[in-house]
Coordinates of C-alpha atoms in Angstrom, one line a residue:
M1 CA 26.2 15.6 -18.5
K2 CA 26.1 18.8 -20.4
W3 CA 26.8 22.4 -20.1
V4 CA 24.0 25.0 -20.9
K5 CA 24.9 28.5 -21.9
S6 CA 22.8 31.5 -22.2
K7 CA 22.9 35.2 -21.8
A8 CA 24.4 35.9 -18.5
K9 CA 23.6 32.3 -17.2
Y10 CA 26.3 29.6 -16.9
F11 CA 25.5 26.5 -14.9
M12 CA 25.9 22.6 -15.4
V13 CA 22.8 20.6 -16.1
L14 CA 22.8 17.1 -14.7
L15 CA 20.4 14.4 -15.8
L16 CA 19.7 12.0 -12.9
C17 CA 18.8 8.3 -12.7
S18 CA 16.0 7.2 -10.7
I19 CA 16.4 4.2 -8.1
L20 CA 13.9 2.8 -7.7
S21 CA -21.9 -21.0 -1.9
H22 CA -22.9 -23.3 -0.5
G23 CA -23.4 -24.0 3.2
C24 CA -24.1 -27.2 4.8
A25 CA -26.1 -28.1 8.0
P26 CA -23.9 -28.3 11.2
V27 CA -22.9 -31.7 11.6
P28 CA -20.9 -32.5 15.2
L29 CA -17.4 -34.0 14.2
E30 CA -18.0 -36.7 16.7
N31 CA -20.5 -38.0 14.7
L32 CA -18.5 -38.2 11.4
L33 CA -16.5 -41.4 10.3
P34 CA -14.3 -40.1 7.8
K35 CA -12.6 -42.4 5.5
N36 CA -10.4 -39.6 4.2
Q37 CA -8.8 -36.6 6.1
E38 CA -7.2 -33.9 3.8
S39 CA -5.3 -31.2 5.0
E40 CA -3.7 -28.2 3.2
S41 CA -1.5 -25.3 4.7
V42 CA -2.0 -21.9 3.3
G43 CA 0.4 -19.1 4.0
A44 CA 0.4 -15.2 4.0
D45 CA 2.3 -15.3 0.7
K46 CA -1.0 -17.1 -0.8
N47 CA 1.1 -20.2 -1.9
Q48 CA -0.1 -23.6 -1.0
Q49 CA 1.5 -26.7 0.1
R50 CA 0.8 -30.0 1.5
A51 CA 0.7 -30.5 5.2
E52 CA 0.5 -33.4 7.5
V53 CA -3.0 -34.6 8.7
P54 CA -3.6 -33.4 12.0
V55 CA -4.9 -35.0 14.8
T56 CA -8.6 -34.1 15.2
D57 CA -10.4 -32.9 18.3
T58 CA -13.9 -31.8 18.8
K59 CA -15.2 -28.4 20.1
T60 CA -18.9 -28.2 20.9
L61 CA -20.0 -24.4 20.5
K62 CA -22.1 -22.8 23.0
P63 CA -25.5 -21.4 22.0
E64 CA -24.2 -17.8 22.0
E65 CA -21.1 -18.5 19.9
T66 CA -23.4 -20.0 17.2
E67 CA -24.8 -16.5 16.7
R68 CA -23.3 -14.8 13.6
K69 CA -21.4 -11.5 14.4
Q70 CA -21.2 -9.1 11.8
I71 CA -18.4 -6.8 12.9
S72 CA -17.0 -6.0 9.4
V73 CA -20.2 -4.1 7.7
G74 CA -18.7 -1.4 5.4
K75 CA -15.3 -3.2 4.9
Y76 CA -14.4 -3.0 1.1
A77 CA -13.6 -6.8 0.6
Y78 CA -16.1 -8.0 3.0
E79 CA -19.0 -5.9 1.2
H80 CA -17.9 -7.6 -2.0
L81 CA -18.5 -11.1 -1.0
N82 CA -21.8 -12.8 -1.4
E83 CA -23.8 -13.5 1.7
A84 CA -22.3 -17.1 2.2
G85 CA -19.0 -15.7 1.9
Q86 CA -19.7 -12.9 4.3
V87 CA -20.7 -15.8 6.7
V88 CA -17.4 -17.8 6.3
Y89 CA -15.6 -14.5 6.6
D90 CA -17.1 -13.8 10.0
E91 CA -16.5 -17.2 11.1
M92 CA -12.6 -17.0 10.3
L93 CA -12.2 -13.5 11.6
A94 CA -13.9 -14.4 14.9
A95 CA -11.8 -17.3 15.5
I96 CA -8.8 -15.2 14.7
L97 CA -9.5 -12.4 17.0
N98 CA -10.3 -15.0 19.8
H99 CA -7.2 -17.0 19.1
E100 CA -9.2 -20.1 18.6
E101 CA -7.3 -23.1 17.8
K102 CA -9.9 -24.4 15.0
I103 CA -13.3 -24.2 14.1
K104 CA -15.9 -26.0 11.8
L105 CA -16.7 -23.7 9.0
S106 CA -20.6 -23.4 7.7
T107 CA -19.6 -24.3 4.1
T108 CA -18.0 -27.1 2.2
D109 CA -17.2 -24.8 -0.9
L110 CA -12.9 -24.8 -0.9
D111 CA -13.1 -21.7 -3.2
L112 CA -15.6 -19.8 -1.0
M113 CA -13.4 -20.5 1.7
R114 CA -10.4 -19.2 -0.1
R115 CA -11.9 -15.9 -1.2
A116 CA -13.3 -15.4 2.4
Y117 CA -9.7 -15.5 3.9
T118 CA -8.3 -13.3 1.3
A119 CA -11.0 -10.9 2.1
V120 CA -10.4 -10.9 5.7
C121 CA -6.7 -10.3 5.0
G122 CA -7.7 -7.4 2.9
D123 CA -9.8 -5.7 5.2
Y124 CA -7.6 -6.2 8.3
G125 CA -3.9 -5.4 7.9
G126 CA -3.3 -5.5 11.7
L127 CA -3.6 -9.2 12.0
F128 CA 0.0 -9.5 12.7
W129 CA -0.2 -12.9 14.9
V130 CA -1.3 -14.9 12.1
E131 CA 0.2 -16.2 9.1
G132 CA -2.2 -18.2 7.1
Y133 CA -4.2 -21.4 7.9
V134 CA -4.6 -25.2 7.7
F135 CA -7.8 -26.6 6.6
T136 CA -8.9 -30.3 6.7
R137 CA -11.7 -31.9 4.7
Y138 CA -13.8 -34.4 6.2
T139 CA -15.5 -37.0 3.7
K140 CA -18.0 -39.7 3.9
G141 CA -17.1 -41.8 1.0
E142 CA -17.0 -39.7 -1.9
E143 CA -18.7 -36.8 -0.3
L144 CA -17.5 -33.6 1.4
V145 CA -19.2 -33.3 4.6
S146 CA -17.3 -30.8 6.7
L147 CA -14.4 -28.1 6.4
E148 CA -12.2 -27.3 9.6
F149 CA -10.2 -24.1 9.5
A150 CA -7.2 -23.7 12.0
P151 CA -5.2 -20.4 11.9
K152 CA -1.5 -20.5 12.0
Y153 CA -0.4 -18.3 14.8
T154 CA 3.0 -17.0 14.9
M155 CA 2.9 -16.1 18.6
T156 CA 1.0 -16.9 21.8
E157 CA -2.0 -14.9 22.9
E158 CA 0.1 -13.2 25.8
E159 CA 2.8 -12.3 23.1
R160 CA 0.2 -11.1 20.9
K161 CA -1.1 -8.7 23.6
E162 CA 2.4 -7.4 24.6
T163 CA 3.2 -6.7 20.9
Q164 CA -0.1 -4.8 20.3
S165 CA 0.4 -2.8 23.2
Q166 CA 3.9 -1.7 21.8
I167 CA 2.3 -1.0 18.4
D168 CA -0.4 1.0 20.0
N169 CA 2.0 3.2 21.8
I170 CA 4.0 3.7 18.6
V171 CA 0.9 4.3 16.5
E172 CA -0.5 7.0 18.9
T173 CA 3.0 8.8 18.7
W174 CA 2.9 8.5 14.7
L175 CA -0.4 9.9 14.3
S176 CA -0.1 12.8 16.6
G177 CA 0.7 15.0 13.7
I178 CA -2.6 14.4 12.0
S179 CA -6.4 14.7 13.3
I180 CA -9.2 12.5 12.6
N181 CA -11.1 15.9 11.9
D182 CA -8.4 16.6 8.9
T183 CA -9.8 16.2 5.4
D184 CA -9.4 12.8 3.8
Y185 CA -6.8 14.0 1.3
D186 CA -4.6 15.4 4.1
K187 CA -4.8 12.0 6.1
A188 CA -3.9 9.8 3.1
K189 CA -0.8 12.6 2.3
Y190 CA 0.3 12.4 5.9
I191 CA 0.3 8.7 6.0
Y192 CA 1.9 8.3 2.6
E193 CA 4.7 10.8 3.5
F194 CA 5.1 9.3 7.0
L195 CA 5.7 5.7 5.9
A196 CA 7.7 6.7 3.0
L197 CA 10.1 8.9 5.0
N198 CA 10.3 6.6 8.1
T199 CA 10.4 3.0 7.0
E200 CA 13.2 1.5 5.0
Y201 CA 12.5 -1.3 2.3
V202 CA 14.6 -4.2 3.4
Q203 CA 14.3 -7.3 1.3
N204 CA 14.6 -10.0 4.1
A205 CA 13.2 -7.8 6.9
E206 CA 11.8 -9.7 10.0
N207 CA 8.2 -10.0 9.9
S208 CA 8.0 -8.4 6.5
Q209 CA 4.5 -9.8 5.8
N210 CA 2.8 -7.8 8.9
I211 CA 2.9 -4.5 10.6
V212 CA 5.2 -5.7 13.2
S213 CA 8.2 -4.9 10.6
V214 CA 6.9 -1.3 10.0
F215 CA 6.0 0.0 13.7
L216 CA 8.6 -2.2 15.6
K217 CA 11.4 -2.4 13.2
R218 CA 10.8 0.3 10.6
Q219 CA 12.2 -2.1 7.8
T220 CA 9.8 -4.0 5.5
V221 CA 8.7 -5.1 2.0
C222 CA 5.5 -4.4 0.0
Q223 CA 3.4 -6.5 2.2
G224 CA 4.2 -4.8 5.3
Y225 CA 3.9 -1.0 3.5
A226 CA 0.2 -2.2 2.6
C227 CA -0.8 -3.5 5.8
A228 CA 0.5 -0.6 7.5
V229 CA -1.4 1.7 5.3
Q230 CA -4.6 -0.2 5.8
Y231 CA -4.1 -0.1 9.5
L232 CA -3.2 3.5 9.8
L233 CA -6.0 4.7 7.4
G234 CA -8.2 2.8 9.3
Q235 CA -7.4 4.6 12.8
L236 CA -8.3 7.9 11.0
G237 CA -11.6 6.7 9.6
I238 CA -10.4 6.1 6.0
Q239 CA -11.6 3.0 4.2
S240 CA -9.1 1.0 2.5
V241 CA -8.0 -2.5 1.6
I242 CA -4.9 -4.3 0.5
V243 CA -4.7 -5.4 -3.0
S244 CA -2.3 -8.1 -4.2
G245 CA -0.8 -8.6 -7.7
V246 CA 2.2 -8.4 -9.8
A247 CA 4.5 -5.2 -10.4
L248 CA 7.5 -5.2 -12.9
G249 CA 7.2 -9.2 -13.2
E250 CA 7.3 -9.8 -9.3
P251 CA 4.6 -10.4 -6.6
H252 CA 3.5 -7.1 -5.2
A253 CA 1.1 -5.7 -2.6
W254 CA -0.5 -2.0 -2.5
N255 CA -3.8 -0.5 -1.5
L256 CA -7.1 0.7 -2.7
I257 CA -8.3 3.6 -0.7
C258 CA -11.4 5.9 -0.4
L259 CA -11.1 9.7 -0.2
D260 CA -14.1 11.9 -0.2
G261 CA -16.3 9.0 -1.5
E262 CA -14.0 8.4 -4.5
Y263 CA -11.5 5.3 -4.9
Y264 CA -7.9 5.6 -5.5
Y265 CA -4.9 3.3 -5.7
M266 CA -1.9 4.1 -3.2
D267 CA 1.7 2.4 -3.5
V268 CA 3.7 3.6 -0.5
T269 CA 6.6 1.0 -1.6
W270 CA 7.0 3.0 -4.9
G271 CA 6.6 6.2 -3.3
N272 CA 9.8 5.6 -1.1
N273 CA 12.2 6.7 -4.0
G274 CA 15.7 8.1 -4.5
Y275 CA 18.2 9.6 -6.9
R276 CA 21.8 9.7 -7.3
N277 CA 23.7 12.8 -8.2
K278 CA 27.0 13.2 -10.3
E279 CA 29.1 12.0 -7.4
G280 CA 27.0 8.9 -6.8
K281 CA 25.5 10.0 -3.7
E282 CA 21.9 8.8 -3.1
T283 CA 19.2 11.1 -2.0
S284 CA 15.7 9.9 -0.8
F285 CA 12.6 11.7 -2.1
I286 CA 8.9 11.2 -2.1
D287 CA 7.5 10.0 -5.4
Y288 CA 3.9 11.2 -5.3
N289 CA 2.8 9.7 -8.5
Y290 CA 1.8 6.8 -6.5
M291 CA 0.0 8.3 -4.0
T292 CA -3.6 8.8 -5.6
M293 CA -3.8 6.8 -8.8
T294 CA -6.4 6.3 -11.2
T295 CA -7.1 2.6 -12.5
Q296 CA -5.3 3.7 -15.7
E297 CA -2.3 5.1 -13.9
M298 CA -2.1 1.9 -11.6
Q299 CA -2.2 -0.2 -14.6
M300 CA 1.1 1.3 -16.2
G301 CA 3.1 -0.8 -13.5
H302 CA 0.7 -2.8 -11.7
T303 CA -1.5 -5.8 -12.4
P304 CA -3.9 -6.7 -9.7
N305 CA -5.0 -10.5 -9.1
S306 CA -8.6 -11.3 -9.3
E307 CA -9.1 -12.3 -5.8
I308 CA -11.0 -9.2 -4.8
D309 CA -13.6 -7.3 -7.2
L310 CA -11.9 -3.7 -7.7
P311 CA -13.6 -0.7 -8.8
E312 CA -12.7 1.5 -11.9
C313 CA -10.9 4.3 -10.3
T314 CA -11.2 7.6 -12.3
A315 CA -11.5 10.5 -9.8
V316 CA -8.6 13.0 -9.8
R317 CA -10.1 15.5 -7.3
D318 CA -7.5 14.2 -4.7
N319 CA -4.7 13.6 -7.2
Y320 CA -1.5 14.9 -5.6
Y321 CA -0.4 17.2 -8.4
I322 CA -3.8 18.8 -8.8
K323 CA -4.5 19.4 -5.2
E324 CA -1.0 20.8 -4.5
G325 CA -1.2 23.1 -7.9
T326 CA 1.7 21.5 -9.6
Y327 CA -0.4 20.1 -12.5
I328 CA 0.3 22.2 -15.5
E329 CA -2.5 22.6 -18.1
E330 CA -1.3 25.9 -19.8
W331 CA 2.0 27.9 -20.2
A332 CA 2.5 29.9 -17.0
P333 CA 6.2 30.3 -16.6
E334 CA 5.6 32.6 -13.4
K335 CA 3.4 30.0 -11.7
M336 CA 6.0 27.2 -12.4
G337 CA 9.0 29.5 -11.6
S338 CA 7.1 30.2 -8.0
I339 CA 6.8 26.7 -7.5
L340 CA 10.5 26.1 -8.4
S341 CA 11.6 29.4 -6.2
E342 CA 10.0 27.7 -3.0
A343 CA 11.6 24.2 -3.5
W344 CA 14.9 25.9 -4.2
D345 CA 14.7 27.7 -1.0
Q346 CA 13.6 24.7 1.1
G347 CA 16.4 22.5 -0.6
K348 CA 13.6 20.2 -1.7
V349 CA 12.4 18.2 -4.9
A350 CA 9.9 19.9 -6.9
T351 CA 7.9 17.9 -9.5
L352 CA 6.0 19.5 -12.4
R353 CA 3.4 17.5 -14.3
F354 CA 2.1 18.4 -17.4
S355 CA -1.0 17.7 -19.3
D356 CA 0.8 16.9 -22.7
D357 CA 4.0 16.3 -24.2
I358 CA 4.0 20.0 -25.8
L359 CA 4.1 21.8 -22.6
K360 CA 6.6 19.5 -21.0
K361 CA 9.0 20.3 -23.9
Q362 CA 8.4 23.8 -23.6
A363 CA 9.0 24.1 -19.9
F364 CA 12.3 21.8 -20.6
Q365 CA 13.5 24.3 -22.9
Y366 CA 12.6 27.4 -21.0
F367 CA 14.0 26.3 -17.7
I368 CA 16.9 23.8 -18.4
E369 CA 18.1 24.5 -22.0
E370 CA 17.7 28.2 -22.2
G371 CA 18.6 28.6 -18.1
Y372 CA 15.5 30.7 -17.2
I373 CA 15.3 28.8 -14.0
A374 CA 18.0 31.2 -12.7
D375 CA 15.6 34.0 -12.5
Y376 CA 13.5 32.2 -10.0
C377 CA 16.2 30.4 -8.0
E378 CA 18.7 32.8 -6.9
G379 CA 22.5 31.6 -6.7
I380 CA 21.8 28.4 -8.6
S381 CA 25.0 26.9 -10.2
E382 CA 23.6 23.8 -11.7
I383 CA 20.4 21.8 -12.4
N384 CA 19.8 18.5 -11.3
Y385 CA 16.6 17.1 -12.9
L386 CA 14.7 13.8 -13.4
E387 CA 12.7 13.7 -16.5
D388 CA 9.7 11.2 -16.5
N389 CA 8.2 10.8 -20.1
M390 CA 5.5 8.3 -19.1
W391 CA 4.1 10.6 -16.3
K392 CA 4.9 13.7 -18.4
E393 CA 7.1 15.1 -15.7
I394 CA 10.1 17.0 -14.9
S395 CA 11.6 16.8 -11.1
F396 CA 14.0 19.6 -10.1
C397 CA 16.3 18.1 -7.2
F398 CA 17.4 20.8 -5.3
N399 CA 19.9 20.9 -2.6
Q400 CA 22.3 23.5 -1.0
K401 CA 25.1 22.4 -3.1
N402 CA 23.4 23.9 -6.2
K403 CA 23.8 27.3 -4.5
K404 CA 26.9 29.5 -5.4
Q405 CA 29.1 30.0 -2.5

């Protein structure tokens, strides 16, 4: 804490702490005499563990079911699979959507199977009724002759339909504030803000790995946020995919989104931020640094895994600060003062991002150390601010208590 004095300006300045391929010909299972049946269980957290060998049964496909149904053309992860991977993807997705108990895949390539399932999960954040899968390998001698895929369902088909109906009603209400005809930027900003403001991060939230935690409980973790982003943006016609990896040394999930034909990264989990004042009271605010990130910006805190091929994101046209006019590239005290004045009147957080450290230091000296913020924020008695050197930003945290009574 420090006091800043200047001509006719006396107020307290507080530095706040941020909280924060290969296919095989169809072989009827009843014709196999397997010497080995190996089963593996794969959960939503991508961890693999041994499972008991299941009792097998046989399903003979009807002719119409053997046709490949391509329902995911245009989906990001789907399009980045090879043709064999896309076939397996289609088979898995059809089984999940139809609530099939088990199916035989058209491949015996285990790696291809895993990549295809990861792609399905990346493209479809709304598959709340399934949590991983069990697969069984059928062999003749040393030869692997068939792979069986069995989704691990967390509810019955009737329960799924009832839950989907509840989610549909909530989503309709949530999206009433945005139109399919709005710009891609406006849609992304709306979803980012809405989820950050209306969903609480709770470490042990129920159903935290799917959208049920978001829409029905409003408590989730990063996986739930990422699934909800993919699901909601999809309702608005915005292509996106769920990205998994590591952030700050812990498993994490976020999104790759496409706005106006260009790719950006979005992390709603980190957009839900907060700060503490001198009394220790926490106030939440939206951190827009993580709304439309480039690859370089994303890599400052995130490391994606290699399960899905990702593009090099360099676009900045839909960057929040550029779009909202709070990116400062030259010394313009009146422009910055106007931004601060508006935020002061509304009792909001105003963040100025600077193109270089020199401008940031100049603004810090002018508005905070020399106290000229008082020329734009009438009645201000103290300055609460956050300084972020990594992003070259100063955030001014305004509330009614800052004003002189």
